[in-house]
Structures are given as structure tokens and as C-alpha cells.
XYZ file of C-alpha atoms in Angstrom:
771
model
C -22.532 -7.193 -5.432
C -23.660 -7.441 -1.323
C -22.413 -4.660 0.566
C -19.909 -6.680 2.482
C -18.737 -7.848 -0.580
C -17.675 -4.263 -1.793
C -16.231 -4.038 1.077
C -13.729 -7.485 1.170
C -13.598 -5.931 -2.541
C -11.870 -2.276 -1.629
C -7.919 -2.365 -3.406
C -6.875 -0.432 -0.623
C -9.496 0.209 2.207
C -7.042 1.871 4.364
C -4.231 3.671 2.452
C -4.757 7.365 4.202
C -2.370 7.260 6.949
C -3.051 10.482 8.489
C -6.879 9.578 9.052
C -9.284 10.110 11.008
C -8.631 8.271 13.611
C -4.933 9.724 13.996
C -5.585 13.763 13.707
C -2.378 15.681 14.665
C -0.879 15.416 17.518
C -1.954 17.634 19.818
C -3.139 20.299 17.330
C -6.970 21.404 16.534
C -6.436 22.028 13.215
C -7.678 18.584 11.260
C -5.142 17.262 8.966
C -6.530 16.239 5.395
C -7.831 12.689 5.615
C -6.796 12.023 1.381
C -2.996 12.439 2.487
C -3.488 14.095 -0.923
C 0.208 14.750 -0.778
C 1.647 11.482 -0.801
C 2.679 9.568 -3.349
C 0.815 6.024 -3.750
C 4.118 4.139 -3.442
C 4.036 5.590 0.343
C -0.013 5.840 0.562
C 0.714 1.527 -0.061
C 2.209 1.636 2.997
C 0.976 3.022 5.328
C -2.468 1.966 6.226
C -2.160 0.963 9.614
C -4.072 2.678 12.466
C -6.288 5.002 9.568
C -9.656 4.901 10.463
C -11.823 3.121 6.849
C -14.495 5.641 5.422
C -17.121 3.448 3.667
C -19.351 4.816 2.040
C -22.050 0.858 2.185
C -20.441 0.228 5.497
C -20.429 2.398 8.798
C -17.781 1.386 10.704
C -15.685 4.376 11.171
C -15.240 5.069 14.920
C -12.563 6.725 16.884
C -10.536 5.816 20.035
C -11.461 8.520 21.667
C -15.425 7.932 21.634
C -14.474 4.723 22.764
C -12.354 5.321 25.762
C -15.260 7.062 26.927
C -17.849 3.696 26.100
C -14.970 2.312 28.230
C -15.177 4.640 30.822
C -18.955 5.036 31.680
C -20.320 1.795 30.122
C -22.849 3.995 27.354
C -23.728 2.786 24.133
C -21.499 3.799 20.667
C -24.403 3.985 19.274
C -27.570 1.612 16.868
C -25.362 1.750 13.676
C -22.135 -0.266 15.134
C -24.130 -1.879 18.118
C -27.490 -2.601 17.673
C -28.180 -4.042 14.918
C -31.262 -6.542 15.391
C -32.618 -5.192 18.328
C -36.291 -3.446 18.854
C -35.273 -0.474 20.235
C -32.519 1.697 21.651
C -34.278 0.652 25.177
C -34.191 -2.672 24.209
C -30.536 -2.423 23.757
C -29.477 -0.587 26.903
C -31.617 -2.729 29.022
C -29.777 -6.347 27.419
C -26.205 -4.509 28.281
C -27.039 -3.175 32.423
C -27.766 -6.825 33.238
C -24.273 -7.706 34.198
C -23.200 -10.075 36.772
C -21.553 -8.941 40.236
C -18.231 -10.383 38.922
C -18.517 -8.976 35.520
C -18.962 -5.614 36.929
C -16.020 -6.072 39.111
C -13.565 -6.859 35.625
C -15.535 -3.659 34.183
C -14.459 -1.093 37.483
C -11.150 -2.916 37.393
C -10.588 -2.035 33.758
C -11.794 2.085 33.937
C -9.446 2.175 36.927
C -6.865 1.339 34.803
C -7.716 0.600 31.103
C -3.800 -0.924 30.744
C -4.532 -4.325 33.033
C -4.075 -6.902 30.726
C -5.551 -9.492 32.393
C -8.513 -8.290 34.355
C -9.263 -7.234 30.104
C -8.755 -11.461 29.810
C -11.111 -12.225 32.406
C -13.421 -9.787 31.233
C -13.699 -11.167 28.140
C -14.033 -14.515 29.358
C -16.622 -14.112 32.302
C -18.255 -12.147 29.266
C -19.092 -14.836 26.918
C -19.239 -17.361 29.885
C -22.744 -15.221 31.129
C -23.746 -13.842 27.184
C -22.847 -16.811 25.245
C -25.611 -15.776 23.090
C -25.759 -11.123 24.101
C -24.189 -10.579 21.107
C -24.040 -6.594 22.061
C -22.306 -7.244 25.603
C -20.143 -9.533 23.705
C -19.260 -6.477 21.055
C -18.960 -4.217 24.205
C -16.053 -5.792 26.354
C -14.435 -6.948 22.773
C -14.414 -3.034 21.426
C -13.547 -1.662 24.523
C -10.528 -4.100 24.626
C -8.789 -3.687 21.324
C -9.337 -0.205 21.888
C -6.011 0.218 24.484
C -4.952 -3.402 22.842
C -5.423 -3.412 19.106
C -2.773 -5.522 18.716
C -3.418 -8.861 19.796
C -4.614 -10.380 16.714
C -6.203 -13.426 18.166
C -9.036 -11.520 19.487
C -9.731 -10.137 16.758
C -10.060 -13.007 15.263
C -12.760 -14.249 18.390
C -14.958 -11.344 17.844
C -15.585 -11.901 14.183
C -16.001 -14.823 14.921
C -18.463 -14.959 17.593
C -20.348 -12.377 14.875
C -19.981 -15.266 12.319
C -22.121 -17.157 14.889
C -24.345 -14.784 16.584
C -23.990 -11.833 14.330
C -24.181 -10.788 10.518
C -22.067 -11.168 7.441
C -21.979 -7.079 7.411
C -20.908 -7.110 11.123
C -18.618 -10.012 9.835
C -16.491 -7.898 7.346
C -16.559 -4.755 9.880
C -15.137 -6.553 12.475
C -11.766 -7.932 10.542
C -11.813 -4.299 8.430
C -10.916 -3.137 11.550
C -9.063 -5.280 12.756
C -6.206 -4.788 9.317
C -7.115 -1.590 10.411
C -5.656 -1.841 14.102
C -2.849 -4.837 13.192
C -2.621 -3.331 8.994
C 2.166 -5.627 9.163
C -0.457 -9.177 11.185
C 0.218 -11.532 8.084
C -2.153 -13.966 9.856
C -4.870 -11.044 10.264
C -5.274 -11.427 6.860
C -4.764 -15.027 5.985
C -8.522 -14.992 8.291
C -9.950 -12.693 6.980
C -8.869 -14.787 3.147
C -9.775 -17.420 4.529
C -13.398 -16.272 5.690
C -13.573 -14.420 2.306
C -12.717 -17.819 0.132
C -15.778 -19.082 2.051
C -18.197 -16.620 2.076
C -17.643 -15.120 -1.778
C -18.104 -17.421 -4.881
C -16.744 -14.091 -7.364
C -12.989 -15.430 -7.788
C -12.713 -11.728 -7.971
C -12.980 -10.112 -5.422
C -10.752 -12.997 -3.650
C -7.985 -12.304 -5.224
C -8.090 -8.474 -4.264
C -7.993 -8.832 -0.607
C -5.588 -11.062 -1.340
C -3.543 -8.602 -3.036
C -4.166 -6.236 -0.479
C -2.662 -8.160 3.053
C 0.731 -8.611 -0.036
C 1.428 -4.922 -0.117
C 1.377 -4.187 3.068
C 2.782 -8.751 4.199
C 3.217 -9.825 1.074
C 7.430 -9.224 1.494
C 8.240 -10.300 5.306
C 10.386 -12.864 5.513
C 7.414 -14.969 7.061
C 4.987 -13.863 4.718
C 4.609 -17.653 3.975
C 1.302 -18.784 5.448
C -0.443 -16.015 3.049
C 1.294 -17.148 0.266
C 0.437 -20.307 0.543
C -3.057 -20.051 0.407
C -3.400 -17.364 -2.366
C -1.192 -20.363 -3.977
C -3.242 -22.873 -3.206
C -6.458 -20.316 -4.731
C -5.484 -20.012 -7.707
C -5.149 -24.023 -7.912
C -7.795 -24.424 -7.243
C -9.316 -21.980 -9.926
C -6.951 -23.708 -12.565
C -5.466 -20.826 -12.836
C -1.655 -21.636 -14.413
C -0.475 -18.395 -16.086
C -1.987 -16.700 -12.070
C -0.113 -19.130 -10.568
C 3.023 -19.280 -12.344
C 3.017 -14.883 -11.524
C 2.713 -15.652 -7.758
C 5.588 -17.692 -7.833
C 7.278 -15.000 -9.266
C 6.494 -12.491 -6.955
C 7.989 -14.464 -4.274
C 10.722 -15.115 -5.746
C 11.451 -11.489 -5.763
C 11.684 -11.019 -1.211
C 13.236 -13.658 0.750
C 11.018 -14.930 3.102
C 11.555 -18.767 5.212
C 10.399 -21.110 1.893
C 12.001 -19.401 -0.428
C 13.866 -22.486 -1.349
C 10.348 -24.646 -1.366
C 8.786 -21.438 -3.482
C 11.818 -22.229 -5.818
C 11.534 -26.407 -6.311
C 7.810 -24.975 -6.493
C 8.066 -23.158 -9.355
C 9.898 -25.628 -11.284
C 7.961 -28.322 -11.223
C 4.553 -26.403 -12.404
C 7.255 -25.479 -15.523
C 7.702 -28.852 -15.783
C 3.793 -30.491 -16.142
C 2.009 -27.289 -17.779
C 2.965 -26.024 -21.239
C 4.223 -22.372 -21.361
C 1.759 -21.282 -22.917
C -0.604 -21.657 -20.124
C 2.748 -20.103 -17.185
C 1.997 -17.446 -19.298
C 0.472 -14.105 -18.817
C -1.774 -12.487 -21.611
C 0.935 -9.328 -21.229
C 3.308 -11.780 -21.331
C 2.799 -13.819 -24.033
C 2.524 -10.422 -26.260
C 5.410 -9.418 -25.155
C 6.799 -12.746 -26.870
C 5.160 -12.915 -29.608
C 5.650 -9.568 -30.762
C 9.816 -10.523 -29.864
C 9.303 -13.067 -32.229
C 7.385 -11.641 -35.221
C 10.780 -8.766 -34.669
C 13.543 -11.642 -34.192
C 11.770 -13.009 -37.734
C 11.757 -10.444 -40.449
C 15.311 -9.979 -39.528
C 15.847 -13.549 -40.546
C 13.481 -13.237 -43.482
C 15.372 -10.006 -45.103
C 17.050 -10.846 -47.985
C 16.985 -14.618 -48.275
C 15.987 -16.582 -50.899
C 12.473 -18.992 -50.973
C 13.124 -21.925 -49.079
C 12.882 -25.440 -50.675
C 10.999 -28.648 -49.676
C 14.012 -30.170 -46.997
C 13.796 -26.586 -45.670
C 9.971 -26.495 -45.182
C 10.466 -29.932 -43.685
C 12.613 -27.998 -40.767
C 10.238 -26.383 -39.407
C 8.871 -28.200 -36.803
C 12.392 -28.806 -35.359
C 13.330 -25.047 -34.955
C 10.302 -24.455 -33.485
C 10.594 -27.411 -31.144
C 14.141 -25.578 -30.012
C 12.528 -22.071 -29.773
C 9.713 -23.258 -27.418
C 12.871 -24.655 -25.986
C 14.156 -21.547 -25.815
C 12.077 -19.731 -24.977
C 11.255 -21.935 -21.844
C 15.159 -22.116 -21.336
C 14.490 -18.082 -20.972
C 11.197 -18.047 -18.708
C 13.230 -19.651 -15.558
C 16.558 -18.540 -15.879
C 14.723 -15.260 -15.529
C 12.585 -16.430 -11.824
C 15.725 -18.317 -11.333
C 18.189 -15.436 -11.167
C 14.821 -13.271 -8.902
C 16.090 -16.424 -6.630
C 19.336 -16.217 -6.478
C 19.380 -11.991 -6.074
C 16.840 -12.924 -3.566
C 18.940 -15.567 -1.455
C 22.210 -13.453 -1.545
C 19.683 -10.886 -0.178
C 18.574 -13.159 2.394
C 22.281 -13.962 3.450
C 22.733 -10.801 4.785
C 19.819 -11.071 6.816
C 18.989 -14.595 7.938
C 20.822 -13.266 11.532
C 18.507 -10.678 12.703
C 15.499 -12.937 11.617
C 16.475 -16.032 13.398
C 16.482 -13.253 16.552
C 13.219 -12.514 16.535
C 12.222 -14.830 18.734
C 8.285 -13.087 19.480
C 7.527 -10.962 17.123
C 4.098 -10.972 17.443
C 2.511 -8.146 20.076
C 2.442 -9.154 23.926
C 2.578 -6.963 27.165
C 5.447 -9.464 28.791
C 8.098 -7.307 27.899
C 10.671 -7.831 25.574
C 15.302 -9.594 25.809
C 17.178 -7.114 25.869
C 19.085 -9.393 23.254
C 15.970 -8.954 20.826
C 15.311 -5.730 21.509
C 19.650 -4.813 20.532
C 18.575 -6.925 17.640
C 15.966 -4.974 16.302
C 17.710 -1.663 16.397
C 20.935 -3.504 15.156
C 18.302 -4.913 11.649
C 16.741 -1.075 11.622
C 19.818 0.051 11.473
C 21.086 -1.922 8.429
C 18.119 -1.582 6.428
C 18.535 1.604 5.827
C 21.895 1.447 5.273
C 19.931 -0.508 2.140
C 18.249 3.146 0.938
C 14.895 1.185 -0.217
C 11.750 3.419 1.875
C 9.630 1.004 0.824
C 11.883 -1.959 3.255
C 12.681 0.715 5.615
C 8.553 1.565 6.227
C 7.046 -2.322 6.378
C 10.785 -2.971 9.160
C 9.788 -0.298 11.662
C 6.198 -1.526 11.122
C 6.779 -4.927 11.876
C 9.284 -4.060 14.738
C 6.191 -1.585 16.338
C 4.407 -5.056 16.551
C 6.129 -6.580 18.633
C 7.619 -3.340 20.546
C 4.504 -1.605 20.439
C 5.710 -0.506 24.090
C 8.752 0.701 24.024
C 8.857 4.661 23.010
C 12.476 4.489 22.194
C 11.654 3.165 18.748
C 8.638 5.546 17.318
C 10.688 8.483 18.619
C 13.108 6.499 16.177
C 10.913 5.760 13.852
C 9.539 9.346 13.193
C 12.768 11.401 13.173
C 13.666 8.147 10.121
C 10.818 9.376 8.659
C 12.157 13.038 9.253
C 15.222 13.089 7.960
C 14.153 11.064 5.085
C 10.967 13.927 4.424
C 7.832 11.833 4.734
C 6.507 13.994 7.203
C 2.945 12.235 6.501
C 4.384 9.427 7.996
C 6.595 10.456 11.109
C 2.774 12.305 11.535
C 1.419 9.259 11.752
C 3.913 6.821 13.738
C 3.764 9.931 16.556
C -0.304 10.141 16.546
C -0.846 5.894 16.894
C 1.937 6.326 19.878
C 0.909 9.687 21.595
C -2.628 9.161 21.033
C -3.456 4.527 21.156
C 0.606 2.776 22.273
C 2.371 4.526 24.821
C 0.489 7.108 25.396
C 0.725 7.389 29.041
C 3.931 7.713 29.015
C 5.903 10.773 29.693
C 8.763 10.290 27.378
C 6.415 10.203 24.259
C 5.147 13.329 24.802
C 8.553 14.791 26.074
C 9.702 13.644 22.466
C 6.485 14.709 20.550
C 7.210 18.392 22.507
C 10.440 18.693 20.961
C 8.877 17.990 17.420
C 6.575 20.324 17.421
C 8.524 23.363 18.790
C 10.833 22.720 15.886
C 8.699 22.081 13.290
C 7.170 25.198 14.181
C 4.073 24.333 16.310
C 4.487 25.579 19.102
C 1.107 25.709 20.382
C 0.814 21.584 19.883
C 4.237 21.576 22.077
C 2.741 24.072 24.760
C -0.367 21.051 24.984
C 2.212 17.978 24.581
C 4.325 19.527 27.586
C 0.352 20.524 29.034
C -0.736 16.881 28.606
C 1.996 16.278 31.329
C 1.590 18.135 33.575
C -1.860 17.131 33.920
C -2.849 14.281 33.482
C 0.639 11.825 32.219
C 2.692 12.361 34.813
C 2.176 15.696 37.365
C 5.026 17.149 38.902
C 7.767 14.822 36.474
C 10.848 16.972 36.838
C 11.731 16.976 33.126
C 8.602 17.870 32.152
C 8.840 21.440 33.697
C 12.063 22.019 32.820
C 11.815 21.565 29.241
C 8.591 22.952 29.204
C 10.825 26.398 30.795
C 12.863 26.606 28.741
C 11.758 25.932 25.729
C 8.883 29.677 27.417
C 12.411 31.319 27.439
C 14.233 30.678 23.907
C 10.261 32.330 23.059
C 11.036 35.098 24.437
C 8.673 34.248 28.168
C 11.032 34.537 30.625
C 7.623 35.241 32.829
C 5.743 31.886 32.098
C 8.187 30.577 32.133
C 9.763 31.149 35.653
C 5.999 30.689 36.359
C 5.962 27.723 35.580
C 8.784 26.815 38.094
C 6.458 29.254 40.765
C 3.779 26.933 39.495
C 4.962 23.922 40.637
C 6.852 24.485 44.089
C 4.751 26.047 45.445
C 1.767 22.213 44.385
C 4.574 20.442 45.892
C 4.388 23.131 48.691
C 0.762 21.702 49.521
C 2.539 17.910 49.321
C 4.095 16.305 52.663
C 7.651 14.868 51.967
C 7.414 15.937 48.931
C 10.990 14.814 47.074
C 11.032 16.914 43.802
C 10.752 20.319 45.987
C 14.194 19.895 46.528
C 15.393 19.871 43.008
C 12.620 22.642 42.318
C 14.452 25.001 43.579
C 17.819 23.707 42.832
C 17.078 24.121 39.581
C 14.650 27.953 39.543
C 17.679 29.462 40.936
C 20.156 27.706 38.931
C 17.678 29.012 35.934
C 17.202 32.672 37.747
C 21.194 32.986 37.784
C 22.510 31.616 33.979
C 19.147 32.326 32.751
C 18.168 35.614 33.765
C 21.067 36.743 35.451
C 19.315 37.842 38.901
C 21.882 36.383 40.935
C 19.709 37.803 44.257
C 16.372 36.118 43.606
C 18.270 32.473 42.316
C 20.150 33.263 46.260
C 16.776 33.886 47.902
C 15.638 30.960 46.305
C 17.771 28.541 47.434
C 16.711 30.897 51.012
C 13.105 29.868 51.058
C 14.276 26.090 49.716
C 15.684 25.833 53.587
C 12.819 26.999 55.058
C 10.520 24.684 53.533
C 12.137 21.455 52.721
C 14.553 19.015 54.221
C 17.882 19.176 54.421
C 18.510 17.097 51.447
C 22.434 15.985 49.927
C 20.954 18.233 46.625
C 20.300 21.421 48.021
C 23.314 21.733 50.483
C 25.911 20.608 47.515
C 23.084 23.508 45.258
C 24.564 25.766 47.678
C 27.322 25.159 48.004
C 27.998 25.085 43.484
C 26.415 28.818 44.098
C 28.526 30.443 46.451
C 31.804 28.417 44.489
C 30.864 30.889 42.219
C 30.108 34.205 43.048
C 32.656 36.790 44.191
C 34.176 36.616 47.575
C 33.684 37.007 50.373
C 32.158 32.719 50.541
C 29.640 32.286 53.477
C 31.541 29.857 54.492
C 30.141 29.820 58.341
C 26.708 29.055 56.718
C 27.609 25.935 54.368
C 29.555 24.665 57.622
C 26.837 24.927 59.755
C 24.712 23.191 57.260
C 26.610 20.457 56.493
C 27.267 19.701 60.107
C 23.321 19.819 60.657
C 23.178 17.440 57.607
C 26.297 14.302 58.802
C 26.691 14.982 61.817
C 23.038 13.320 63.793
C 22.180 14.116 66.364
C 18.576 13.299 69.057
C 17.039 16.239 68.072
C 18.220 15.462 64.641
C 18.165 11.802 63.303
C 19.230 12.501 59.733
C 18.312 9.407 57.455
C 20.921 9.404 54.380
C 23.155 7.089 54.233
C 26.702 6.663 55.784
C 27.494 7.131 51.389
C 25.791 10.423 50.911
C 26.757 11.887 54.177
C 30.225 11.036 53.127
C 29.348 12.500 49.427
C 28.728 15.762 50.655
C 31.560 15.591 53.374
C 34.292 15.752 50.728
C 32.384 17.787 48.479
C 32.761 20.346 50.630
C 36.449 19.487 51.763
C 36.900 20.098 48.203
C 35.219 23.619 48.507
C 37.087 24.416 50.694
C 40.065 23.567 49.356
C 39.626 26.246 47.236
C 37.856 28.936 48.946
C 39.152 28.711 52.548
C 41.690 29.204 54.899
C 43.704 26.956 56.508
C 41.469 27.105 60.293
C 38.212 26.282 58.121
C 40.627 23.155 55.966
C 41.680 21.651 59.642
C 37.655 22.145 61.247
C 36.474 20.450 58.693
C 39.020 17.606 57.564
C 39.151 16.346 61.668
C 35.173 16.041 61.450
C 35.537 14.455 58.149
C 38.202 11.525 60.060
C 36.721 11.737 63.088
C 32.589 10.728 61.065
C 33.702 8.960 58.504
C 37.715 7.331 58.462
C 36.899 6.106 61.801
C 34.509 3.586 59.658
C 36.500 2.419 57.985
C 34.973 4.102 53.946
C 34.658 0.745 51.518
C 36.548 0.587 48.259
C 33.558 2.380 46.514
C 32.959 5.127 48.371
C 36.881 5.481 47.805
C 36.549 5.155 44.084
C 33.642 7.398 43.485
C 35.108 9.876 45.937
C 38.515 9.834 43.830
C 36.272 9.581 40.382
C 33.868 12.768 41.891
C 36.486 15.301 40.215
C 36.885 13.389 36.939
C 33.276 12.047 35.411
C 30.134 14.073 33.502
C 27.152 15.409 35.004
C 25.095 13.843 32.098
C 27.032 10.284 34.017
C 25.703 11.665 37.019
C 22.755 12.311 36.411
C 22.341 8.615 34.304
C 22.724 6.380 37.932
C 20.596 8.945 39.513
C 16.754 7.784 40.430
C 13.485 9.541 42.302
C 10.699 7.550 42.874
C 7.072 9.446 41.352
C 3.698 8.992 41.421
C 3.583 8.342 37.572
C 2.245 4.950 37.991
C 4.750 2.399 35.513
C 2.230 1.146 32.506
C 3.967 -2.335 32.223
C 3.853 -2.661 35.788
C 0.871 -4.949 35.400
C 2.410 -7.418 33.499
C 5.114 -9.257 34.273
C 2.516 -12.329 35.024
C 0.504 -11.071 32.261
C -1.885 -14.381 30.298
C -1.919 -15.892 27.441
C -3.117 -12.887 24.728
C -3.841 -15.666 22.301
C -7.563 -17.319 23.897
C -7.620 -20.768 23.807
C -8.122 -22.654 20.607
C -6.141 -20.111 18.099
C -2.729 -20.449 18.417
C 0.350 -18.939 17.730
C 0.964 -16.713 14.732
C 1.179 -19.413 11.851
C 4.750 -19.522 10.477
C 6.073 -18.090 13.867
C 8.744 -20.593 15.826
C 7.678 -21.087 19.584
C 8.839 -19.814 22.896
C 9.393 -20.443 25.679
C 7.949 -18.313 27.913
C 10.752 -17.166 30.017
C 10.316 -15.549 33.273
C 9.216 -11.600 33.207
C 11.811 -8.969 32.879
C 12.168 -6.672 35.748
C 10.608 -3.642 35.162
C 12.222 0.288 36.630
C 8.304 0.200 38.936
C 7.494 4.511 38.419
C 8.734 7.560 35.826
C 12.279 8.139 37.722
C 13.301 11.248 38.490
C 16.393 12.411 40.011
C 17.615 11.596 42.698
C 21.073 13.247 43.564
C 22.189 16.934 42.961
C 24.440 15.862 39.577
C 20.909 16.107 37.081
C 21.787 19.683 37.800
C 24.347 19.387 35.692
C 22.284 18.238 32.686
C 18.865 17.779 33.883
C 17.774 16.038 30.457
C 19.928 14.139 29.346
C 20.000 10.711 31.785
C 16.274 10.445 31.243
C 14.953 6.986 32.373
C 13.389 4.409 30.011
C 10.098 3.943 31.531
C 9.017 0.235 29.373
C 12.833 -0.840 29.016
C 13.674 -3.805 30.605
C 17.114 -2.551 33.119
C 18.955 -5.170 31.155
C 19.242 -3.340 27.942
C 22.373 -2.369 28.256
C 23.202 2.142 28.034
C 24.479 2.256 24.597
C 21.172 1.346 23.068
C 20.113 4.101 23.082
C 21.164 6.471 19.235
C 21.098 9.712 18.634
C 20.973 12.524 21.526
C 17.681 14.060 21.430
C 18.701 12.617 24.700
C 20.020 9.699 24.394
C 17.246 7.443 24.836
C 15.902 9.630 21.621
C 16.241 7.835 18.896
C 17.738 9.343 15.476
C 17.435 7.768 12.287
C 17.216 8.769 8.036
C 16.645 7.283 5.084
C 15.345 7.535 1.311
C 14.197 5.637 -1.637
C 12.252 6.454 -4.706
C 11.046 9.471 -4.918
C 12.561 10.255 -1.445
C 15.795 12.517 -0.537
C 18.489 9.836 -0.398
C 19.449 9.270 3.201
C 22.219 11.109 4.815
C 25.299 8.897 6.283
C 23.966 10.370 9.258
C 21.568 7.701 9.879
C 23.530 7.272 13.167
C 22.878 5.040 15.656
C 26.249 5.659 17.629
C 26.006 7.704 20.595
C 27.250 11.412 20.623
C 31.489 10.544 21.264
C 31.303 11.675 25.300
C 34.546 12.818 27.091
C 35.544 11.131 29.520
C 37.066 13.382 31.916
C 37.093 17.456 33.029
C 39.218 19.372 34.783
C 38.677 19.045 37.957
C 37.422 22.296 38.043
C 34.132 21.839 36.259
C 33.044 19.844 38.782
C 31.444 23.379 40.587
C 31.816 24.707 37.794
C 29.349 22.674 35.852
C 26.228 24.527 38.073
C 26.210 27.151 35.856
């Protein structure tokens, strides 16, 4: 058998779910690539993203190597890209010959590797300018597919290029990488099997490849194209027992074409004798059963006479009819059970309008449907079904951190830590690697599993690369250091962040940092004077703002008498009363809200004279203009609304780029002539959802009560209702639990419903909540 045929024939080439391609996240220690701690059943389910190690085909390389390849344009190595050339120098010369347009497009994708449109333009330009240069074609496809490994259409196109210009071994290499990158794609396995049928003559090689694919996608509701091709192949081989066995297997699970398969099975049974339909094992079992039944009948009976002997053919015919009836009845029972389960999931399945990957955002309805579907399947308690549905979901929803987080927490709750680690690695290293939310979750996950170094590395990655200056990351990191008794390190984090923000012109984050640091010093360290000094420093280093003055008011409200009434009054007056020397840029709503907050403070701690002064000022500035109904409603609710809800309303511009912001008009991911995935419904290209342009931070002082709970979602369209958030990690982090087979039974706490929150707090909590 040729090397490439040996690769194709491997029963499961990518079952190590914690493999070299996805090492443990934020840790210098590599985990065991063999995944020996997991059971075989779980191994058979979890190949997505694993890097295969093949003795006969050197195809293993990781994302880091390819990322460097994008950055500097260097070659990945002769074993991957320079086959058939006379020397590495010749290969380098061919790679360096780029057109001006190619150079321009390469510079774009090097600057922003998530610019999908630029990648597509680069691929098209490379194919046009280098139709016969397989080295340049490999370079652009390798680099693109590192960033977008779920674009199965481009894997197929890459394989076609290799078939045209390269060698058969290279085609196999591309297909193997493809089924690692998008393991749960029915169409990817279908293309690979079609290639194998056209290339190899050994039926066992082809069957083993079909079986590899069915192990991953055979229970997919839209898996019928692969089943059809497998059945069609066995028909050409006229191996009727295998055809019957395939029908039997496909009838066990819900499928969009389940009725057609049952009719096909009945037609097969009607046209072929039972002896041809049974496998060797089934025939042996039937013979044994007949032997046992025959022995019981003969025992104790007289020998039959001639008349009785003549009735034997009739008895044999009846026996055959009974066995055939039993054979059909068993399959019909499978079909009925599958139909019963089908009736429970058909609503979820028909609501999935885009089961494939694309950079365009999904609609809120479809996102919610995925959550509901996952919730239902988790309740079934079958680990295999749950894992496969999550993997299907994470093809369509790959750019949404909430689904990766939910998957990790679900696997963690079921005791499948290897699966949880693998999902977290794929999320943080490939699919949502530029989104702070996933790294903050990873840090908390690492901390909860006693990997302090890993947690610190995750936070550090956010501080230095993902979103420098992100307030939530600084707060969570400092709080973690405090939990481990490192108070000085926690304070150092705040001080370093403040020093960096001071160097920026008009930093919007700086007031929040000062306020949070003051709060931390007062509540955690018990350093009252230092907390006050921090707020005073804030006034010296930043412009007056509502959050900062509100912080000072809250601080004074929990201090012993006397209060610094005159000092606070002067600050409030300076903020809410614009003058020629001090033109205030704050909105009238912000100024009115701060004035109302100060009035409430005075009502608790001031005297009649100070209250009258502030009340007259408020009436002159705001009541004479007439407060809007919305503003009055806001003032009335101020004493009831929780800090958590306040934070959810806040938003502050950030320099962190939006991962999906560049995609509202992205092109179709399937190249011309490759169409949509087979068996998937055509959907109209709807107008793109609006996306948050940046990773927002808090913009109102309400952040101080519960800074981490309202973290805005980077990838979720604005149309997604807030109640779509799951669990309480914060609310954007989903929590799940389930189990089956050799795994722990699911805790009924596989809750998708957010924890109930109090809708009202005492008025005095308005001030007390800060501290």
C-alpha cells in the first residue's frame, strides 16, 4: 500500500484531543499528546483541532509556525512546501516574485490577519498571477487557513490545486489537515471520500475512511450526503450485507432523510434474500438460535412418518418468513425510536439557517436557538450527543466566545477535563484568540484549577497584547493577587496601569482606575487615608467627570463626621455649571444626575442651608428647562436600580479592535464553483448585524458597585437579548453540566437560567454599595 493510501486508511488519525497542535493554554508544560487518560469513546469524538502525527507523512505543524510565516513571508520548510524543486534557493526565488497587488494585499493581512475580504482578494490574485506556481499557492492557502480553518470550501480548492500541480501525497496531506481543522463538517469528509474512491482501488481503504468520517458526523442531522455516498459505493461493490448494515446504522438516529432511508431499506429487503443481507455475525447468531430451538423440539418426540417428512419444506419456508419478519421488525423499531426523537429536535434543526461557518454575524434568533438546542440535548444525558452538538454549534458560532465558554464549563461539569482543555485551547489559540472575554474566562478557569501561573499568563496576555488598559482585566487580576495574599502585587497592578494611562492624552480610563484603586484600598486594605489621597490625586491628574465626583461623594458618605461638604459642593458646582473659563462637555443628563446624587447626599448629611443652596441651583439649571420624562424616570429609579444593572448600561470607548468589525460586508466564504454545503438550506444574504466597534469599558460611576458583571460581549450582535446570557460567571459566561456512559451523571444544575436578582434595594444602599 502506498504511503498516501496508508494515511487515508488509518481508522482514526486524529483522536488525540490534547495534541501538539493545541498545547495546554498559558502553561509551559506540554500535556500528553496521546490523551491516554481519556476513554476510547471520548477519543473517537474529539479530534477537532488536533495535529496528527503520521509516521509516513510529515504533515504536522502548528499555528505558531504558520503565524510567523504570515508575518515575515518565510518558507515553512522543504518538507511542506518545496517538493519537486531543485534547491531551497530556487523555491525562495519563486516565492519572492510577487506582483504589486499581491504585495499590497499581503501587507494588509499581515497588519490585520482577520481581514477576511483581503484574504479572499489575495487568494484570487495569487491564483490569477501564479496559476502554475504551487509554492505561492501553498503559501497563501496555508496562511489563510490558519486564521480561518473552518472554511471547508477553501480546503477543497487547495486540494484541487495540489491534485493539478502537486503530488497525490500532497493532496492527502491537505485533506488530512482539512479534517483536523473542520472535523465535524459533513461536506469535508464527503469530499475526502470522493477523492479516495477516485484514487484508490482497495475497498477496505475507502471503507476505513468512510468509517472515520461517520465516527464524527454520522449522527449529524444533515449527514445524509455522506451516508448516501457510502451506500452508493457499497452498491457498486454489490456487497449486500454491507448495504443492509449501513441502512441499519443510519436508521438508529434522527436524520433529515430518515423516511427515505427506511423506504430504501424495505426496497432492499424486498429484492434480496435474507441470506445475502445478513452479516456473518448475524447469520451465525441466527443459526445458533435455530439449533437451540430445534434441539428442544426433537427431544422426547417420536421419529416423523413420511407425511410429516413431506411438510418440512413448508416449515422451512415459514421459518424463513418469520426470520425475515423479525429482521425487518428490529429495524422498524429503530426507525420508530429515531422518529420519536426526531419529533423532539425538528424545531431546533429547522431553525438552524446557517450551519456552516462564515465571518458574518448570526441573527439573534439563531444564536438563541443554539442555546436552547444545547440545553435540550444536555438534558438527554448522552455525552456523545452533547459533544457532537457542541462541535456542530462551534462551526456556525466559532466567533462567539460565549459558546466556547459554555462548552468548557459543560465538559468541566461532566468531569471531562481533557475535552474542556481542548476546547479552551482552540478558543484561546485560534477561533476567538483576539477577544479579551475568552482570556479573562481562561484566567479564572486556571485559577479555579490551581494553575496560578497559567492564570497570571492569561491576564498578562490581555494587558500586553489583546486589550492593553482593559479595566476589567486589571481589576480581576488585582483581585486574584489579593486572594493569594499578594496585596503589594495587587496595588502594583493598579499603580502601573495608572502610570500608563497618565501618559495618554485625555485618557477616559484613568478616572475609573483611580476610583477603583481607591475602592480597593478602602475595602480590602483598610487604608482610609491612602484611599482618599488616591481620589485627590485623580482630581489633580484628570478632568472633572461624573464618575470621579460620584466616587468622592460615595467615599464621604461612608466616612465618619464631619463630611467635606464645602469641598464636594465646589466640585459639583464646577462640573454642573458651565462658565466661559470652564466649558463643560458633559451632557445635561449627566450634570442633572450628578446634581440629584449630591442632593440626596445632602439630604442625609447636610444642614438646611446647604440643602437650600444646592436645591436652588438644581432648580435654576434643570427644572426651568424642563426635565425630560426619561430623565425623571432615571432619577426615580436611581435608588432602586442595582449596581449590576447600572454597569450593564455603561459603555466606554476602548482602543481594542473589534474582531468582527471588519466583516459586515464580507464575501461568501465558498469559492466560485464550490457552492454551499450539500444538504444545507439556501438562505438569503441578510443585512449584516451591527457590531460593537470596540471592546467597551465602563462609562458611568455605577461600574464601581459590580465592575465585572456587565462586561459587554464583543461578538454578540446587539439584537441578542440580555437574557441569552447563561450562568453567573459573569452572566456572559455560560455554565452547564451533564454526563453519560462512563462519565458522571449530569448535575441537574445544568442551569441555563440566570440566577435571580433583586430588583430593588433600600435607598441607603445607593451610597453603601460603593463600599
